[in-house]
Coordinates of C-alpha atoms in Angstrom, one line a residue:
M2 CA 285.5 190.2 51.9
N3 CA 284.5 187.4 49.2
A4 CA 286.6 184.6 49.7
Y5 CA 286.6 180.5 48.2
W6 CA 288.0 177.7 49.3
L7 CA 289.0 173.9 47.2
R8 CA 290.3 171.1 48.6
V9 CA 291.7 168.4 46.1
S10 CA 292.2 164.9 47.6
M11 CA 294.0 161.9 46.5
T12 CA 294.4 158.4 47.9
T13 CA 297.6 156.0 47.1
G14 CA 298.7 153.1 48.8
S15 CA 302.1 151.5 48.3
K16 CA 303.9 148.5 49.9
T17 CA 306.5 148.0 52.3
E18 CA 309.5 146.4 52.1
H19 CA 309.1 144.1 55.2
S20 CA 306.0 142.1 54.5
A21 CA 304.0 141.7 51.5
S22 CA 301.3 141.2 53.6
K23 CA 301.8 145.2 54.7
S24 CA 300.3 148.0 53.2
R25 CA 300.4 151.7 53.7
E26 CA 297.7 154.0 52.7
F27 CA 298.2 157.9 52.0
T28 CA 295.9 160.6 51.5
W29 CA 297.1 164.0 49.7
N30 CA 295.4 167.3 50.6
V31 CA 295.8 170.3 48.6
D32 CA 293.9 173.3 49.6
F33 CA 293.1 176.6 47.5
I34 CA 291.8 179.8 49.0
V35 CA 290.9 182.4 46.7
D36 CA 290.3 185.9 48.0
S37 CA 289.8 189.1 46.5
E38 CA 291.9 190.9 49.1
L39 CA 294.5 188.5 50.0
G40 CA 295.1 187.0 46.6
F41 CA 295.8 183.3 45.9
A42 CA 297.1 180.8 48.4
F43 CA 297.4 177.2 48.8
F44 CA 298.2 174.6 51.6
F45 CA 299.1 171.4 51.6
S46 CA 298.6 168.2 53.7
M47 CA 299.0 164.8 53.7
T48 CA 297.5 162.0 56.4
G49 CA 298.9 158.3 56.1
K50 CA 297.3 155.0 57.5
A51 CA 299.0 151.7 57.5
T52 CA 296.9 148.4 57.3
N53 CA 297.8 145.0 57.8
Q54 CA 296.2 141.9 56.2
D55 CA 296.9 139.8 59.2
N56 CA 295.2 142.0 61.5
A57 CA 291.9 141.8 59.2
R58 CA 292.0 137.6 59.1
E59 CA 292.6 137.9 63.0
L60 CA 289.3 140.6 62.7
A61 CA 287.6 138.4 60.7
L62 CA 288.5 135.5 62.9
Q63 CA 287.2 137.2 66.3
A64 CA 284.3 137.7 64.7
S65 CA 283.5 134.4 63.3
I66 CA 284.0 133.2 66.7
Q67 CA 282.1 135.6 68.3
E68 CA 279.4 134.5 65.8
D69 CA 279.8 131.0 66.6
T70 CA 279.9 131.8 70.4
Q71 CA 276.3 133.6 69.9
R72 CA 274.9 130.6 67.9
K73 CA 275.9 128.1 70.3
T74 CA 274.5 130.1 73.3
D75 CA 271.4 132.4 72.0
P76 CA 268.1 130.7 74.1
E77 CA 266.0 132.2 71.1
E78 CA 266.8 131.3 67.4
S79 CA 268.7 128.9 66.0
H80 CA 268.3 127.0 62.8
E81 CA 269.5 123.7 64.3
K82 CA 268.0 121.7 67.3
S83 CA 268.2 118.8 68.8
L84 CA 266.1 115.5 70.4
I85 CA 267.4 113.2 72.6
I86 CA 265.3 109.6 72.8
L87 CA 265.4 106.9 75.7
G88 CA 263.1 104.8 77.5
S89 CA 261.7 101.3 77.7
R90 CA 263.5 98.5 76.2
E91 CA 261.6 97.3 72.3
V92 CA 259.0 100.2 72.6
G93 CA 259.9 101.4 69.1
K94 CA 262.2 104.1 69.5
T95 CA 264.3 103.2 66.4
T96 CA 261.3 103.0 64.5
M97 CA 259.8 106.2 65.3
I98 CA 262.9 107.7 64.4
Y99 CA 263.1 105.8 61.2
R100 CA 259.5 107.0 60.6
F101 CA 260.0 110.6 61.0
L102 CA 263.4 110.7 59.2
E103 CA 261.7 108.7 56.2
K104 CA 264.2 106.4 56.5
E105 CA 263.5 102.8 54.7
D106 CA 266.4 100.7 56.7
T107 CA 265.2 97.8 58.7
P108 CA 265.7 99.2 62.2
K109 CA 268.0 97.4 64.4
P110 CA 268.5 97.2 68.0
T111 CA 270.5 100.3 69.3
L112 CA 273.2 98.8 72.3
A113 CA 274.6 101.9 73.3
M114 CA 273.9 105.2 71.3
D115 CA 272.9 106.2 67.9
Y116 CA 273.0 109.4 65.8
S117 CA 271.1 110.6 62.5
Y118 CA 270.0 113.6 61.3
G119 CA 267.6 115.7 59.2
R120 CA 267.0 119.1 56.9
K121 CA 264.3 120.5 56.2
A122 CA 264.3 123.7 54.1
G123 CA 263.1 127.1 56.2
K124 CA 262.3 130.4 55.5
S125 CA 265.6 131.4 54.8
L126 CA 268.6 130.2 52.7
V127 CA 269.9 128.0 55.9
K128 CA 268.2 124.9 56.2
D129 CA 267.0 124.0 59.5
V130 CA 268.6 120.8 61.0
V131 CA 267.2 118.3 63.8
H132 CA 269.8 116.2 65.3
V133 CA 268.9 113.2 66.4
W134 CA 270.6 110.7 69.5
E135 CA 269.2 107.4 70.2
V136 CA 270.2 106.2 73.9
G137 CA 269.5 102.4 73.9
H138 CA 271.1 101.9 77.5
L139 CA 270.6 104.2 80.1
A140 CA 273.7 105.1 81.2
P141 CA 274.3 108.6 82.3
S142 CA 277.6 108.8 80.6
L143 CA 276.1 108.1 77.3
I144 CA 273.5 110.8 77.9
S145 CA 275.8 113.4 78.8
G146 CA 277.9 112.4 75.7
S147 CA 275.1 113.1 73.5
M148 CA 274.0 116.4 75.4
R149 CA 277.7 117.6 75.0
G150 CA 277.1 116.7 71.3
C151 CA 274.6 119.2 71.2
T152 CA 275.9 121.6 72.6
L153 CA 278.1 121.8 69.5
S154 CA 275.7 123.1 67.4
H155 CA 273.6 125.2 69.8
S156 CA 272.3 126.1 73.2
A157 CA 270.6 123.7 75.6
H158 CA 267.5 125.4 75.4
H159 CA 267.1 123.9 71.7
T160 CA 267.1 120.5 73.0
T161 CA 264.3 118.1 73.8
V162 CA 264.3 115.0 75.8
L163 CA 262.2 112.5 74.6
I164 CA 261.3 109.6 77.1
M165 CA 259.4 107.1 75.5
L166 CA 257.3 104.1 77.7
D167 CA 255.6 100.8 77.0
L168 CA 252.1 101.3 77.7
G169 CA 251.5 97.7 77.5
K170 CA 253.1 96.9 80.5
P171 CA 251.7 98.9 83.2
D172 CA 253.9 96.9 86.0
V173 CA 257.0 98.5 85.2
L174 CA 256.2 101.7 83.4
W175 CA 256.8 104.0 86.6
N176 CA 259.9 102.2 87.1
S177 CA 260.8 102.6 83.5
L178 CA 260.3 106.6 84.0
E179 CA 262.1 106.9 87.2
E180 CA 265.1 105.3 85.7
C181 CA 264.9 107.1 83.1
L182 CA 264.3 110.6 85.0
V183 CA 267.3 109.6 87.3
A184 CA 269.6 109.0 84.7
V185 CA 268.7 112.6 82.7
R186 CA 268.9 114.2 85.5
A187 CA 272.6 112.8 86.4
A188 CA 273.5 113.5 82.7
M189 CA 272.2 117.0 82.8
M190 CA 274.6 117.9 86.1
M191 CA 277.4 116.3 84.1
S192 CA 276.7 118.6 81.4
Y193 CA 275.8 121.8 81.9
Q194 CA 276.6 124.3 84.7
Q195 CA 274.5 125.2 87.5
E196 CA 274.0 128.8 86.2
L197 CA 273.0 127.3 82.5
V198 CA 270.5 124.6 84.7
H199 CA 268.8 127.6 86.8
D200 CA 268.2 129.6 83.6
L201 CA 266.7 126.6 81.9
R202 CA 264.5 126.2 84.8
E203 CA 263.6 129.6 84.9
R204 CA 262.3 129.7 81.6
K205 CA 260.4 126.9 82.0
I206 CA 258.4 128.3 84.9
R207 CA 257.7 131.4 82.9
Y208 CA 256.6 129.3 80.2
L209 CA 254.0 127.3 82.4
R210 CA 252.8 130.3 83.7
E211 CA 251.7 132.2 80.5
R212 CA 250.3 128.9 79.3
A213 CA 248.3 128.2 82.7
K214 CA 244.6 127.9 81.9
P215 CA 242.5 130.8 83.3
G216 CA 240.9 129.8 86.3
T217 CA 243.6 127.8 87.7
E218 CA 245.2 130.0 90.4
D219 CA 243.8 128.3 93.1
E220 CA 246.0 124.7 92.0
P221 CA 249.1 123.4 93.4
P222 CA 251.7 125.3 91.4
V223 CA 254.4 124.0 89.4
D224 CA 257.6 125.5 91.1
D225 CA 260.2 122.8 90.3
P226 CA 259.6 121.6 86.6
F227 CA 262.4 119.5 84.6
P228 CA 264.4 122.1 83.2
M229 CA 264.8 120.9 79.8
R230 CA 261.9 120.6 77.3
L231 CA 260.7 117.4 78.1
C232 CA 258.1 114.8 76.6
L233 CA 256.7 111.6 77.3
I234 CA 255.9 109.5 74.5
G235 CA 253.3 106.5 75.3
G236 CA 254.3 104.0 73.0
K237 CA 252.7 100.9 71.8
Y238 CA 249.5 102.1 72.3
D239 CA 247.9 99.5 69.9
E240 CA 248.3 96.6 72.3
F241 CA 247.4 98.9 75.3
R242 CA 244.2 99.8 73.8
E243 CA 243.6 95.7 72.9
L244 CA 244.4 94.5 76.3
H245 CA 243.5 96.7 79.3
S246 CA 240.1 98.0 80.3
G247 CA 238.7 101.2 80.6
D248 CA 239.4 101.9 84.3
D249 CA 243.1 100.5 83.6
K250 CA 243.4 103.0 80.8
E251 CA 241.8 105.9 82.5
S252 CA 244.2 105.2 85.7
I253 CA 247.1 104.7 83.7
G254 CA 246.3 107.8 81.7
Q255 CA 245.8 109.9 84.8
A256 CA 249.0 109.2 86.2
L257 CA 250.9 109.7 83.2
R258 CA 248.9 113.1 82.4
A259 CA 249.5 114.1 86.5
A260 CA 253.7 113.0 86.0
A261 CA 253.9 115.1 82.9
H262 CA 251.8 118.0 84.6
V263 CA 254.4 118.3 87.6
L264 CA 257.6 117.7 85.2
G265 CA 256.2 120.4 83.1
A266 CA 256.4 118.0 80.1
G267 CA 253.9 117.2 77.1
L268 CA 252.5 113.5 76.8
H269 CA 251.5 111.9 73.6
Y270 CA 250.6 108.3 72.8
H271 CA 251.4 106.7 69.7
S272 CA 251.7 103.8 67.6
A273 CA 253.6 102.8 64.6
K274 CA 250.9 100.6 63.3
D275 CA 248.2 103.2 63.4
S276 CA 248.5 105.7 60.5
H277 CA 247.1 108.6 62.4
L278 CA 249.1 108.6 65.4
L279 CA 252.1 107.8 63.4
R280 CA 251.3 111.2 61.4
R281 CA 250.7 113.0 64.5
T282 CA 253.8 111.6 66.2
K283 CA 255.9 112.9 63.3
E284 CA 253.9 116.4 63.2
L285 CA 255.3 116.2 67.1
L286 CA 259.3 115.7 66.3
S287 CA 258.7 118.2 63.7
H288 CA 257.5 120.5 65.8
Y289 CA 260.2 119.8 68.5
G290 CA 263.1 119.5 65.6
F291 CA 262.1 121.7 63.0
K292 CA 260.0 124.7 64.5
G293 CA 256.9 123.5 63.1
Q294 CA 253.2 123.6 63.7
S295 CA 252.0 122.5 67.2
T296 CA 248.9 120.6 67.9
K297 CA 246.5 122.7 69.4
A298 CA 243.7 120.6 70.1
S299 CA 244.5 118.6 73.3
V300 CA 242.9 114.8 73.6
T301 CA 242.1 113.8 77.2
D302 CA 240.1 111.3 76.4
Y303 CA 240.9 108.2 78.0
D304 CA 239.2 105.9 75.5
K305 CA 241.6 107.6 73.2
P306 CA 245.3 108.1 72.4
L307 CA 246.0 111.2 74.8
S308 CA 247.8 114.1 73.7
V309 CA 248.7 117.1 75.8
A310 CA 251.1 119.7 75.2
A311 CA 253.5 121.1 78.2
G312 CA 251.5 123.8 80.4
S313 CA 248.4 123.2 78.8
D314 CA 246.8 121.1 81.3
S315 CA 245.6 121.4 85.2
F316 CA 245.1 118.8 88.2
S317 CA 241.7 120.0 88.4
A318 CA 241.2 118.5 84.6
I319 CA 243.3 115.5 85.4
D320 CA 241.0 114.4 88.8
L321 CA 243.5 111.8 90.6
K322 CA 241.6 112.4 94.0
I323 CA 245.1 114.2 95.1
S324 CA 243.8 115.5 98.5
R325 CA 246.2 118.6 99.5
N326 CA 246.3 121.6 97.3
D327 CA 248.5 123.7 99.9
Y328 CA 251.6 123.3 98.0
A329 CA 253.4 121.8 95.0
V330 CA 252.2 118.2 93.9
T331 CA 255.1 115.9 93.9
L332 CA 256.1 112.9 91.7
D333 CA 256.3 110.4 94.8
E334 CA 252.6 111.2 95.5
I335 CA 251.3 110.7 92.3
K336 CA 253.5 106.9 92.5
Q337 CA 251.9 106.1 95.5
I338 CA 248.1 106.5 93.7
Y339 CA 249.4 104.4 90.5
V340 CA 251.4 101.3 92.1
R341 CA 248.4 101.2 94.4
R342 CA 246.8 99.6 91.6
F343 CA 249.5 98.4 89.6
P344 CA 252.2 97.3 91.7
Q345 CA 255.4 97.4 89.9
V346 CA 257.7 94.9 89.5
P347 CA 261.2 94.5 91.0
K348 CA 263.7 96.2 88.8
N349 CA 265.6 92.2 88.9
Q350 CA 263.2 90.6 87.5
D351 CA 262.5 93.2 84.9
V352 CA 264.5 91.2 82.6
L353 CA 263.2 90.4 78.5
P354 CA 264.3 87.0 77.2
G355 CA 266.4 88.4 74.6
D356 CA 268.3 90.8 77.2
M357 CA 270.6 87.7 78.6
D358 CA 271.6 87.0 75.3
D359 CA 275.3 87.8 73.9
P360 CA 275.2 90.5 71.0
A361 CA 278.6 89.2 69.7
N362 CA 276.2 86.3 68.3
D363 CA 274.0 88.5 66.2
P364 CA 274.8 88.4 62.9
N365 CA 273.2 92.3 62.9
F366 CA 276.5 92.9 64.9
N367 CA 279.4 91.6 62.7
E368 CA 282.9 92.7 63.6
P369 CA 285.5 90.4 61.6
I370 CA 288.4 92.0 63.0
V371 CA 287.0 92.1 66.6
D372 CA 285.4 88.8 66.5
R373 CA 288.9 87.1 64.8
L374 CA 290.6 88.9 67.8
R375 CA 288.0 87.6 70.6
L376 CA 288.4 84.3 69.6
Q377 CA 292.0 84.3 69.7
R378 CA 291.8 86.1 73.0
E379 CA 289.7 82.9 73.9
Q380 CA 291.7 80.5 72.7
E381 CA 294.3 81.3 75.0
I382 CA 292.6 81.6 78.0
S383 CA 291.3 77.9 77.5
V384 CA 294.8 76.7 76.7
L385 CA 295.7 78.4 80.4
L386 CA 293.1 76.8 82.0
R387 CA 293.6 73.3 81.0
D388 CA 297.1 73.7 81.9
M389 CA 296.1 74.8 85.3
L390 CA 293.7 71.9 85.6
E391 CA 295.9 69.6 84.6
A392 CA 299.1 70.7 86.5
P393 CA 299.7 69.2 89.9
L394 CA 298.0 71.3 92.5
A395 CA 301.8 72.2 93.6
N396 CA 302.3 74.2 90.4
I397 CA 299.4 76.3 90.6
P398 CA 300.4 80.0 91.7
I399 CA 298.8 81.1 94.7
P400 CA 299.3 84.8 95.3
E401 CA 300.0 85.9 98.9
P402 CA 297.4 87.5 101.0
Y403 CA 297.9 91.4 101.6

């Protein structure tokens, strides 16, 4: 028996009467069968599918939300990264940021927090963006605000915290480091869930183990590093180089290298007055902010500006004279060694001459409307005080005790 089959299809569409955004799509199928014995026959069928433009919009919105969520939580890839910079007072944080972003403005003191950003053409059509948050006052709420701001564009895995310390003041250096770490840890607990912090810590431990030098298996392990990506920057190296002897440089360098190794952080010396160090710092910030090339060669000569990448150091190379090596070295042990040589100034005495000045009198922070309101309130208060002082004692209202 010889038979031949042929199908002819036609698709039509029509709008519904109830909504212009709804449409129906139908497919008409006509099957022809030609058989030498049975003759000719054909079959008719129709299939239909209703589509809704509103549903299409919802699907597109869901896809956009899913893509945005993935972008904010992806620990591996992101076109946006963030730098959170804090540290000692008047150490040059703003100047360093301006040089990195190639700003020509004159740096001004940062009272609370400042935000800036930079862009750089990447390998794809999408430009890489770095968000730079400078925290001028070590308040966990301010640091938490910058961390929460980072999560609007990417995950915490792509945020780097940079703590800038004044090398020229070793008598307050360790206090500044401790104060910064306490504030950042508190802000991290305020900003991220425990599961995310745990994941950051586990990834950091794996990263440090992968980068560990061969032959350091017998050294104390780094089991509790700082969860986020961290870098210690020693500022004002030009003053440090001129003021301190070789032994002081070695003691400070050993303590900072050991602290950075325990924290799983990098360590770099910086000076805005040294073109070589300025270029090296820009490369460092570009590495953290734009996935740029990192400096492979470490500098551990204490007569030179140190540069040590995270995970590339070891306690045997630092040679800090830590006697026990059967368990992890702590920051407190390193502190005890450091403060024996450089006793720390009590925090209440660590006040710069300009810190007690009223910023409202600084012309860099003029706010005409706020200044007028402030002057008006001061005048009202002075009138009330004068009336109270000139009035008889009996007329002064004395509140009843509770």
